[in-house]
Amino acid sequence: MAADDDTDEARAARGDRQAFSRLMAATSGDLHRFVRRYVGDADEAHDLLQEAYVSAWLAIRRYDPTRPFATWLRSIAVNKCRDWGRKRAVRRIVRGVMGLDTPEAMAVGEDAPEAETRLDDRRRMAAMDRALADLPDHLKAPLLLAALEGRSHAEIAEVLGVTPKTVETRIARARQKLNLRLLR
C-alpha cells in the first residue's frame, strides 16, 4: 500500500467512515464560519453544514483523493448555500412577511442605558449580515472565501470552477455592492 493510499482522504474515498469523521472534525470549524457568513444565520448554517457533510458522504466514491478534500467539500457547501438562497427567495415571495431578525424586532425589550450601544452594534452587524446574504451567489462565494478564509484567487477559482481573473473581478464587484448597500 502506497503512503498516499493511507491518508484520511484516500481512506474516506474508499468508504472508511472513521476517516471521513476525522476529515469532518478537521474541516467543520472553517466550513461553519464560511456557511454562517454566507447565509447570515447560525441555525441555518448549522443545518446547511450537516447537509453538506451528508451530501459529501453520499458522493464520497466520486471524490478524487489526489485533490484537496477541503476544496471538494467547500464546493458542495457553496452549492448547498446557493440552493438555500433560492429556496429562501421563493419563501419570501410566497410569504411576504418581515423576518424576526430585523433591527426593529431585535430592539424589543432593550431598555437599559447601555442597551442602546449594544443595539447599535447589533444593527450594524445585522446590516452587514443582510448585505452579505443579499449579494448574488456568484459574488458572495468568492468574497467570503477570500475575506474570511484567506484563500488565494487560484484556490477560489478551483472551488468555483472559474478563472482566477473572474474571481478577482467578482470580489471587486462584491465589495462595491457591499459598500453601496452599507452607506445607504
CSV table of C-alpha atoms in Angstrom, one decimal:
chain,number,residue,atom,x,y,z
A,1,MET,CA,0.0,0.0,0.0
A,2,ALA,CA,1.5,3.4,-1.0
A,3,ALA,CA,1.8,6.2,1.5
A,4,ASP,CA,-0.8,8.2,-0.4
A,5,ASP,CA,-3.3,5.3,0.0
A,6,ASP,CA,-3.0,5.6,3.8
A,7,THR,CA,-4.3,9.2,4.1
A,8,ASP,CA,-7.7,10.0,5.6
A,9,GLU,CA,-8.7,11.4,2.2
A,10,ALA,CA,-7.9,8.1,0.5
A,11,ARG,CA,-9.5,6.0,3.2
A,12,ALA,CA,-12.6,8.2,3.1
A,13,ALA,CA,-12.8,7.9,-0.7
A,14,ARG,CA,-12.9,4.1,-0.2
A,15,GLY,CA,-15.8,4.4,2.3
A,16,ASP,CA,-14.0,4.5,5.6
A,17,ARG,CA,-16.4,6.2,8.0
A,18,GLN,CA,-13.8,6.9,10.7
A,19,ALA,CA,-11.5,8.6,8.2
A,20,PHE,CA,-14.5,10.7,6.9
A,21,SER,CA,-15.3,11.6,10.6
A,22,ARG,CA,-11.8,12.8,11.1
A,23,LEU,CA,-12.0,14.9,8.0
A,24,MET,CA,-15.3,16.3,9.2
A,25,ALA,CA,-13.7,17.3,12.5
A,26,ALA,CA,-10.8,18.9,10.8
A,27,THR,CA,-12.9,21.0,8.4
A,28,SER,CA,-16.0,21.7,10.4
A,29,GLY,CA,-14.9,25.0,12.1
A,30,ASP,CA,-13.7,26.7,9.0
A,31,LEU,CA,-16.6,25.4,6.9
A,32,HIS,CA,-19.2,26.5,9.5
A,33,ARG,CA,-17.8,30.0,9.6
A,34,PHE,CA,-17.9,30.2,5.8
A,35,VAL,CA,-21.5,28.9,5.7
A,36,ARG,CA,-22.6,31.2,8.6
A,37,ARG,CA,-21.3,34.3,6.8
A,38,TYR,CA,-22.8,33.1,3.5
A,39,VAL,CA,-26.4,32.7,4.9
A,40,GLY,CA,-26.3,35.1,7.8
A,41,ASP,CA,-28.0,32.8,10.3
A,42,ALA,CA,-26.2,30.5,12.7
A,43,ASP,CA,-29.0,27.9,12.9
A,44,GLU,CA,-29.4,27.7,9.1
A,45,ALA,CA,-25.6,27.5,8.8
A,46,HIS,CA,-25.6,24.5,11.2
A,47,ASP,CA,-28.3,22.8,9.2
A,48,LEU,CA,-26.5,23.5,5.9
A,49,LEU,CA,-23.2,22.3,7.2
A,50,GLN,CA,-24.9,19.0,8.1
A,51,GLU,CA,-26.5,18.8,4.7
A,52,ALA,CA,-23.1,19.4,3.1
A,53,TYR,CA,-21.4,16.6,5.1
A,54,VAL,CA,-24.3,14.2,4.3
A,55,SER,CA,-24.0,15.1,0.6
A,56,ALA,CA,-20.3,14.6,0.7
A,57,TRP,CA,-20.6,11.2,2.3
A,58,LEU,CA,-23.2,10.1,-0.2
A,59,ALA,CA,-20.8,11.3,-3.0
A,60,ILE,CA,-17.6,10.2,-1.4
A,61,ARG,CA,-16.9,7.5,-4.1
A,62,ARG,CA,-16.7,10.3,-6.6
A,63,TYR,CA,-14.1,12.2,-4.6
A,64,ASP,CA,-10.6,12.2,-6.1
A,65,PRO,CA,-8.2,11.8,-3.1
A,66,THR,CA,-5.4,13.4,-5.0
A,67,ARG,CA,-7.2,16.7,-4.8
A,68,PRO,CA,-7.7,18.7,-1.6
A,69,PHE,CA,-10.6,17.4,0.4
A,70,ALA,CA,-11.4,20.9,1.8
A,71,THR,CA,-11.8,22.3,-1.7
A,72,TRP,CA,-14.1,19.5,-2.8
A,73,LEU,CA,-16.1,19.9,0.4
A,74,ARG,CA,-16.3,23.7,0.0
A,75,SER,CA,-17.7,23.2,-3.5
A,76,ILE,CA,-20.5,21.1,-2.0
A,77,ALA,CA,-21.1,23.6,0.7
A,78,VAL,CA,-21.3,26.5,-1.8
A,79,ASN,CA,-23.9,24.6,-3.7
A,80,LYS,CA,-25.9,23.9,-0.6
A,81,CYS,CA,-25.8,27.7,0.3
A,82,ARG,CA,-26.9,28.6,-3.2
A,83,ASP,CA,-29.8,26.1,-3.0
A,84,TRP,CA,-30.8,27.6,0.4
A,85,GLY,CA,-30.7,31.1,-1.1
A,86,ARG,CA,-33.0,30.1,-4.0
A,87,LYS,CA,-35.5,28.4,-1.6
A,88,ARG,CA,-35.4,31.4,0.7
A,89,ALA,CA,-36.1,33.8,-2.1
A,90,VAL,CA,-39.2,31.7,-3.1
A,91,ARG,CA,-40.4,31.6,0.5
A,92,ARG,CA,-40.0,35.4,0.8
A,93,ILE,CA,-42.1,35.9,-2.2
A,94,VAL,CA,-44.8,33.4,-1.1
A,95,ARG,CA,-45.0,34.6,2.5
A,96,GLY,CA,-44.3,38.3,2.1
A,97,VAL,CA,-43.6,38.7,5.8
A,98,MET,CA,-40.9,40.6,7.7
A,99,GLY,CA,-38.3,38.3,9.4
A,100,LEU,CA,-37.7,38.3,13.1
A,101,ASP,CA,-34.0,39.3,12.6
A,102,THR,CA,-34.8,42.8,11.5
A,103,PRO,CA,-33.4,45.6,13.7
A,104,GLU,CA,-36.9,46.6,14.8
A,105,ALA,CA,-37.7,43.1,16.0
A,106,MET,CA,-34.3,42.8,17.7
A,107,ALA,CA,-34.9,46.1,19.6
A,108,VAL,CA,-37.9,44.8,21.5
A,109,GLY,CA,-37.2,44.7,25.2
A,110,GLU,CA,-33.9,46.7,25.0
A,111,ASP,CA,-34.3,49.5,27.6
A,112,ALA,CA,-31.1,49.5,29.7
A,113,PRO,CA,-28.8,52.6,29.2
A,114,GLU,CA,-26.0,50.6,27.7
A,115,ALA,CA,-28.5,48.6,25.6
A,116,GLU,CA,-28.6,51.4,23.1
A,117,THR,CA,-24.9,50.8,22.3
A,118,ARG,CA,-25.4,47.1,22.1
A,119,LEU,CA,-28.4,47.6,19.9
A,120,ASP,CA,-26.4,49.9,17.5
A,121,ASP,CA,-23.7,47.2,17.3
A,122,ARG,CA,-26.3,44.5,16.6
A,123,ARG,CA,-27.9,46.7,14.0
A,124,ARG,CA,-24.6,47.2,12.2
A,125,MET,CA,-23.8,43.5,12.4
A,126,ALA,CA,-27.3,42.6,11.2
A,127,ALA,CA,-26.9,45.1,8.3
A,128,MET,CA,-23.6,43.5,7.3
A,129,ASP,CA,-25.1,40.0,7.5
A,130,ARG,CA,-28.1,41.1,5.4
A,131,ALA,CA,-25.9,42.9,2.9
A,132,LEU,CA,-23.7,39.7,2.6
A,133,ALA,CA,-26.8,37.5,2.4
A,134,ASP,CA,-28.3,39.7,-0.3
A,135,LEU,CA,-25.3,39.6,-2.6
A,136,PRO,CA,-25.8,37.4,-5.6
A,137,ASP,CA,-24.3,34.0,-5.2
A,138,HIS,CA,-21.7,34.5,-7.9
A,139,LEU,CA,-20.3,37.5,-5.9
A,140,LYS,CA,-20.8,36.2,-2.4
A,141,ALA,CA,-18.9,33.0,-2.6
A,142,PRO,CA,-15.6,34.4,-3.8
A,143,LEU,CA,-15.7,37.3,-1.4
A,144,LEU,CA,-16.3,35.1,1.6
A,145,LEU,CA,-13.7,32.6,0.5
A,146,ALA,CA,-11.1,35.4,0.2
A,147,ALA,CA,-12.1,37.6,3.1
A,148,LEU,CA,-13.0,35.0,5.7
A,149,GLU,CA,-10.7,32.2,4.8
A,150,GLY,CA,-7.8,34.0,3.2
A,151,ARG,CA,-7.9,31.7,0.2
A,152,SER,CA,-6.0,32.7,-2.9
A,153,HIS,CA,-7.7,33.6,-6.2
A,154,ALA,CA,-6.4,30.3,-7.7
A,155,GLU,CA,-7.9,28.3,-4.8
A,156,ILE,CA,-11.2,30.1,-5.1
A,157,ALA,CA,-11.2,29.6,-8.9
A,158,GLU,CA,-10.8,25.9,-8.3
A,159,VAL,CA,-13.6,25.7,-5.8
A,160,LEU,CA,-16.0,27.7,-8.0
A,161,GLY,CA,-14.8,26.3,-11.4
A,162,VAL,CA,-13.9,29.8,-12.9
A,163,THR,CA,-10.7,31.5,-13.7
A,164,PRO,CA,-8.6,33.5,-11.2
A,165,LYS,CA,-9.3,36.7,-13.1
A,166,THR,CA,-13.1,36.1,-12.8
A,167,VAL,CA,-12.6,35.6,-9.1
A,168,GLU,CA,-10.7,38.9,-8.9
A,169,THR,CA,-13.5,40.7,-10.8
A,170,ARG,CA,-16.2,39.2,-8.7
A,171,ILE,CA,-14.6,40.1,-5.4
A,172,ALA,CA,-14.2,43.7,-6.5
A,173,ARG,CA,-17.8,43.9,-7.6
A,174,ALA,CA,-18.9,42.3,-4.3
A,175,ARG,CA,-17.0,44.9,-2.3
A,176,GLN,CA,-18.5,47.7,-4.4
A,177,LYS,CA,-22.0,46.4,-3.8
A,178,LEU,CA,-21.4,45.9,-0.1
A,179,ASN,CA,-20.1,49.5,0.3
A,180,LEU,CA,-23.0,50.9,-1.6
A,181,ARG,CA,-25.5,48.9,0.5
A,182,LEU,CA,-23.9,49.8,3.8
A,183,LEU,CA,-23.5,53.5,3.0
A,184,ARG,CA,-27.3,53.9,2.4
